[in-house]
Amino acid sequence: MINLENVSKLYDLDETKVHALDNVSLHIARGEYVAIMGPSGSGKSTLLHILGILDIASSGVYKLEGYDITTLADKEQARIRNKHFGFIFQSFNLFPELSALENVMLPMLYASVPLKKRKDRAIYLLNEVGLSHRMKHLPTMMSGGEQQRVAIARALSNEPDLILADEPTGNLPSDKGEEVMEILEKVNKTGVTVVMVTHNPNKGKRANRIINVRDGKIIDTKKDKGDLYAK
Amino acid sequence: MLNEPFKIIFRRFVNRLTESGLLIISVALGVGAFAAGGTLFVNVVNQNNELLNSPSYKEIVVTTRADKDTMEVPVIEKLLSETAVLTESDLDAALMMPSISYSYILNQTRLRMINEEFQSNQQNMTPPEKIEVPEVEGATNKASSAKVVDTAEIEVSDKNMEIKELLEEDLSEIRDDDSIVISDEDELSGYEVTAQFFDAWNISAEFGSLFSTSDYSQTNSLVIIGSDFAKTLVEDDADVGSLVGKRILAMQGYQTIVGILEETGTNYDYEFFSPYSDNTSSGEFAQLKKMFMNSELIFAVSDPEDLDSVSQMLEQWFASEYGDAQVIVSNPRLEAEQTVSRNSGISLLLLILAISGLFISSVNISHILLSRTLRMKKHVGILMALGATKKKINLLFSIEALIIIIIGTVLGVLIALPINSQMQGALDLTAQTNWMLLISALVSAVIIFTFTLIPIRRFDKIKPADAMRTQ
């Protein structure tokens, strides 16, 4: 599904160039559950942003389903993010002005889903994540766990092929983090590819594969039990 | 109904009412200042052009020393002093100066209308036994040979008999007569004019005709009336043209309407004109009238540049004819030019202030929006991650700016309207200019909008990943 070939990312910071990613090559198959691990500053978030087309690589090729997406126009990139990707962030990134329901409805607007369908699907998804009683609430009135569940519902709104999660449990107490992990596993079981960035080894172990990143390079990719069961 | 991104914008707008209010007030003040200043400037320029191009500001007026309103001054006093009496022959002065295009006599006169109201007033008063008209012997000798006649001994002339008859006419009978019209006005002012008057002002008759050459030597009372006055003489919607050939009942006798002028937009629309002639054979009365009614001789030049030199030449000519300082040679354009330059100065200053106001408020709006933009960076990043294109983001914030500007512009117009009418009044401008105000408001709104695009353009440079890092 995803093929990165010799991807590098350079940042210009006060005349010194920082290699956030250095010649990274990576393959992720459809339906995989991948954890990207590494200490802070290792480049794992940059890798996730490039995978999600939130950022563009300085060099190298990113192929999605065989298509080179780095050369696509803004409109096409936006369409891929909207229809095929779902994002979950450490700090939830919900719109504080919108209710839970409206936050979940928003991505479907850009997919031109009619209002009635948007609303029905958003209600269904919020039910699925156990928030049927919080639909009209603003994010500020909800706990972190609840907010992250709204964010997951939002990420799933356009039935994505790939979920990109950046430290999804980082801002949550452990029991709430566990809830989020369970939902992600459930989503992965429906055939959705999940790529999760984390620095917590316990969370990482639950993935099929762990990619260890250090200083902008992939130092090893370890296939664990999940992978063994699969093959 | 608002979609979700607009709900974000709208709720932010409401949540930050102080900032939003400041934005709207900035727009309103900028638009208000520019609309008022711009409108005033354009109107002043228009008015100035109109003023200086109007025929009366290419004219030099020659009058005798006495005031125009001294018709009641005893003739005697004037006759004894050697005051100049201007006549048609003085127009010959024009022949000496090639730059004069027209010269004519404009002699103020009045018609006293006879109608029911007038008659009832007359009955309430003691009816005048005699109308006191001093008689002058040998009028052809003009002023110096005039003799004082005891008014008590004046015979009631034919003219007076006629007036008496007119006063006693049965108006109801006359009203039935189709060929006679009765005006409900008390009095109508007008001018005795020479033929060149109509040429100078380029006025033609809409109905009937102007005076023919023979009209100037006839004794019949002929009038041409202005279009607005003509309308008062007919029933609603009736044809004004039907008045031609009819007679108006006035104390001076029946006045036959020869023609009705086209609309001129000047006060001539509500006046009447009768032919001026030096040698009307009704003789003494007419001659005398000319002596104590100031004749205005008017000389028009084709090129306003020549006004000064022509004035001087005319002054010399009249001095040689009547002696020093017997006539006043006035040049209305000088006054007009003073007004014009004063108004231009004021309006230019206001325009500069208005433009500065607009600029300052545009920069201010741009600045407030810029800081908003920076605070919206994260929102923009999330929207882009969720699938918004840069175009959609630009559109969203452009519409927000547009709505702020529309509200501000409406307020600005409401501010500008009273200021504008105040200023128009202060500068003696004829106000008919609300469309100009709307145009300048629109122009300033567009200028402000282009300024708001500067911060909105900043979103183009935002990559969703950058925006995401902003906490």
Short mmCIF file of N, CA and C in Angstrom, two decimals, chain A residues 9 11 46 49 53-56 74-75 78-79 81-82 87 89 91 93-99 102-103 105-107 109-110 115 118 138 154 158, chain B residues 1-5 7-8 11-12 15-16 376 378-393 396 463-466 468-469 471:
data_model
loop_
_atom_site.label_atom_id
_atom_site.label_comp_id
_atom_site.label_asym_id
_atom_site.label_seq_id
_atom_site.Cartn_x
_atom_site.Cartn_y
_atom_site.Cartn_z
N LYS A 9 14.09 14.36 4.70
CA LYS A 9 13.46 15.64 5.02
C LYS A 9 14.47 16.52 5.73
N TYR A 11 15.36 20.32 7.38
CA TYR A 11 14.87 21.60 7.88
C TYR A 11 16.01 22.58 7.94
N THR A 46 7.87 13.36 12.05
CA THR A 46 8.08 13.82 10.67
C THR A 46 7.71 12.71 9.69
N HIS A 49 4.01 12.58 9.45
CA HIS A 49 3.47 13.70 8.68
C HIS A 49 3.66 13.50 7.18
N ILE A 53 0.79 13.00 4.17
CA ILE A 53 0.85 14.15 3.25
C ILE A 53 0.53 15.47 3.96
N LEU A 54 0.87 15.54 5.24
CA LEU A 54 0.75 16.82 5.92
C LEU A 54 2.02 17.62 5.65
N ASP A 55 3.05 16.91 5.21
CA ASP A 55 4.32 17.54 4.90
C ASP A 55 4.87 16.83 3.66
N ILE A 56 5.76 17.53 2.95
CA ILE A 56 6.29 16.96 1.71
C ILE A 56 7.77 16.67 1.89
N ASP A 74 -2.24 20.46 -4.93
CA ASP A 74 -2.82 20.67 -3.60
C ASP A 74 -4.20 20.05 -3.49
N LYS A 75 -4.99 20.23 -4.56
CA LYS A 75 -6.37 19.76 -4.54
C LYS A 75 -6.44 18.24 -4.41
N ALA A 78 -5.30 17.12 -0.95
CA ALA A 78 -6.38 17.36 0.01
C ALA A 78 -7.44 16.27 -0.10
N ARG A 79 -7.71 15.85 -1.34
CA ARG A 79 -8.73 14.82 -1.55
C ARG A 79 -8.30 13.48 -0.93
N ARG A 81 -6.14 13.07 1.59
CA ARG A 81 -6.22 13.20 3.06
C ARG A 81 -7.66 13.04 3.53
N ASN A 82 -8.57 13.66 2.76
CA ASN A 82 -9.97 13.66 3.15
C ASN A 82 -10.61 12.28 3.04
N PHE A 87 -6.87 11.05 10.75
CA PHE A 87 -5.78 11.46 11.65
C PHE A 87 -6.25 11.49 13.10
N PHE A 89 -4.55 12.77 16.84
CA PHE A 89 -3.39 13.50 17.37
C PHE A 89 -3.33 13.39 18.88
N SER A 91 -2.86 15.85 20.95
CA SER A 91 -3.65 16.90 21.60
C SER A 91 -5.06 17.00 20.99
N ASN A 93 -6.84 17.93 18.77
CA ASN A 93 -7.11 18.85 17.66
C ASN A 93 -8.56 18.90 17.21
N LEU A 94 -9.45 18.93 18.21
CA LEU A 94 -10.85 19.16 17.86
C LEU A 94 -11.04 20.68 17.74
N PHE A 95 -12.08 21.10 16.98
CA PHE A 95 -12.38 22.54 16.91
C PHE A 95 -13.17 22.93 18.16
N PRO A 96 -12.62 23.82 18.99
CA PRO A 96 -13.31 24.14 20.24
C PRO A 96 -14.65 24.83 20.03
N GLU A 97 -14.85 25.39 18.82
CA GLU A 97 -16.11 26.10 18.57
C GLU A 97 -17.24 25.16 18.19
N LEU A 98 -16.88 23.91 17.84
CA LEU A 98 -17.90 22.99 17.32
C LEU A 98 -18.23 21.91 18.34
N SER A 99 -19.48 21.46 18.33
CA SER A 99 -19.89 20.36 19.21
C SER A 99 -19.25 19.08 18.70
N GLU A 102 -20.69 18.12 15.40
CA GLU A 102 -20.24 18.96 14.28
C GLU A 102 -18.79 18.65 13.92
N ASN A 103 -17.96 18.37 14.94
CA ASN A 103 -16.57 18.00 14.66
C ASN A 103 -16.50 16.75 13.81
N MET A 105 -18.88 15.66 11.82
CA MET A 105 -19.51 15.91 10.52
C MET A 105 -18.57 16.61 9.53
N LEU A 106 -17.63 17.42 10.07
CA LEU A 106 -16.85 18.32 9.22
C LEU A 106 -16.12 17.66 8.05
N PRO A 107 -15.35 16.57 8.27
CA PRO A 107 -14.61 16.01 7.11
C PRO A 107 -15.54 15.54 6.00
N LEU A 109 -18.13 17.04 4.98
CA LEU A 109 -18.50 18.20 4.18
C LEU A 109 -17.57 18.31 2.98
N TYR A 110 -16.25 18.11 3.24
CA TYR A 110 -15.28 18.24 2.15
C TYR A 110 -15.36 17.05 1.18
N LEU A 115 -26.05 16.88 3.93
CA LEU A 115 -26.20 17.18 5.36
C LEU A 115 -26.83 16.03 6.15
N ARG A 118 -24.52 13.15 6.53
CA ARG A 118 -23.41 13.53 7.41
C ARG A 118 -23.82 13.36 8.86
N LEU A 138 -19.52 20.75 23.69
CA LEU A 138 -18.30 21.31 23.11
C LEU A 138 -17.11 20.55 23.69
N ARG A 154 -14.16 11.15 14.28
CA ARG A 154 -13.94 12.06 13.17
C ARG A 154 -12.99 11.43 12.13
N ASN A 158 -15.01 9.36 7.02
CA ASN A 158 -15.06 9.10 5.57
C ASN A 158 -14.60 7.68 5.21
N MET B 1 -28.46 27.36 5.86
CA MET B 1 -27.83 27.01 7.14
C MET B 1 -26.31 27.02 7.00
N LEU B 2 -25.64 27.38 8.06
CA LEU B 2 -24.18 27.44 8.03
C LEU B 2 -23.60 26.03 8.04
N ASN B 3 -22.58 25.81 7.21
CA ASN B 3 -21.89 24.54 7.33
C ASN B 3 -20.83 24.64 8.43
N GLU B 4 -20.17 23.53 8.72
CA GLU B 4 -19.33 23.48 9.92
C GLU B 4 -18.19 24.51 9.93
N PRO B 5 -17.41 24.65 8.82
CA PRO B 5 -16.34 25.66 8.87
C PRO B 5 -16.87 27.07 9.13
N LYS B 7 -19.51 27.74 10.82
CA LYS B 7 -19.90 27.80 12.23
C LYS B 7 -18.69 28.17 13.08
N ILE B 8 -17.51 27.62 12.71
CA ILE B 8 -16.28 27.94 13.45
C ILE B 8 -16.05 29.44 13.38
N ARG B 11 -18.81 31.48 15.25
CA ARG B 11 -18.75 31.41 16.72
C ARG B 11 -17.51 32.12 17.26
N ARG B 12 -16.41 32.07 16.51
CA ARG B 12 -15.22 32.85 16.92
C ARG B 12 -15.54 34.32 16.90
N ASN B 15 -17.63 35.09 19.85
CA ASN B 15 -16.88 34.96 21.10
C ASN B 15 -15.90 36.10 21.32
N ARG B 16 -15.44 36.70 20.22
CA ARG B 16 -14.47 37.79 20.34
C ARG B 16 -15.12 39.08 19.89
N MET B 376 -5.26 31.62 13.97
CA MET B 376 -6.06 30.60 13.30
C MET B 376 -5.20 29.53 12.63
N LYS B 378 -3.53 26.98 13.62
CA LYS B 378 -3.81 25.59 13.98
C LYS B 378 -5.12 25.12 13.36
N HIS B 379 -6.14 26.01 13.43
CA HIS B 379 -7.42 25.66 12.80
C HIS B 379 -7.23 25.32 11.32
N VAL B 380 -6.41 26.17 10.67
CA VAL B 380 -6.19 25.97 9.24
C VAL B 380 -5.51 24.62 9.00
N GLY B 381 -4.51 24.32 9.84
CA GLY B 381 -3.81 23.04 9.71
C GLY B 381 -4.75 21.87 9.86
N ILE B 382 -5.63 21.93 10.87
CA ILE B 382 -6.56 20.82 11.09
C ILE B 382 -7.51 20.70 9.90
N LEU B 383 -8.01 21.87 9.44
CA LEU B 383 -8.94 21.84 8.30
C LEU B 383 -8.28 21.19 7.09
N MET B 384 -6.99 21.52 6.89
CA MET B 384 -6.30 20.95 5.74
C MET B 384 -6.08 19.46 5.92
N ALA B 385 -5.75 19.05 7.17
CA ALA B 385 -5.57 17.63 7.43
C ALA B 385 -6.87 16.87 7.15
N LEU B 386 -7.97 17.53 7.43
CA LEU B 386 -9.27 16.87 7.25
C LEU B 386 -9.77 16.94 5.81
N GLY B 387 -9.01 17.63 4.94
CA GLY B 387 -9.37 17.58 3.53
C GLY B 387 -9.72 18.90 2.88
N ALA B 388 -9.53 20.03 3.60
CA ALA B 388 -9.83 21.33 2.96
C ALA B 388 -8.69 21.69 2.01
N THR B 389 -9.03 22.16 0.80
CA THR B 389 -7.99 22.64 -0.11
C THR B 389 -7.64 24.08 0.27
N LYS B 390 -6.49 24.55 -0.23
CA LYS B 390 -6.10 25.93 0.05
C LYS B 390 -7.14 26.90 -0.47
N LYS B 391 -7.73 26.55 -1.59
CA LYS B 391 -8.76 27.38 -2.19
C LYS B 391 -9.96 27.55 -1.25
N LYS B 392 -10.36 26.42 -0.66
CA LYS B 392 -11.51 26.46 0.26
C LYS B 392 -11.18 27.30 1.49
N ILE B 393 -9.93 27.18 1.97
CA ILE B 393 -9.52 27.95 3.14
C ILE B 393 -9.56 29.45 2.80
N LEU B 396 -13.10 30.64 2.59
CA LEU B 396 -13.73 30.75 3.91
C LEU B 396 -13.38 32.09 4.56
N LYS B 463 1.84 24.93 5.72
CA LYS B 463 1.73 23.50 5.48
C LYS B 463 1.00 22.92 6.67
N PRO B 464 0.13 21.96 6.46
CA PRO B 464 -0.64 21.45 7.59
C PRO B 464 0.26 20.97 8.74
N ALA B 465 1.41 20.41 8.40
CA ALA B 465 2.28 19.92 9.48
C ALA B 465 2.79 21.06 10.35
N ASP B 466 3.12 22.21 9.71
CA ASP B 466 3.59 23.37 10.48
C ASP B 466 2.50 23.84 11.43
N MET B 468 0.11 22.26 12.59
CA MET B 468 -0.16 21.28 13.63
C MET B 468 0.77 21.41 14.82
N ARG B 469 1.99 21.87 14.56
CA ARG B 469 2.97 21.98 15.66
C ARG B 469 2.66 23.15 16.57
N GLN B 471 1.03 25.18 19.16
CA GLN B 471 0.17 24.74 20.26
C GLN B 471 -0.74 25.87 20.71
#
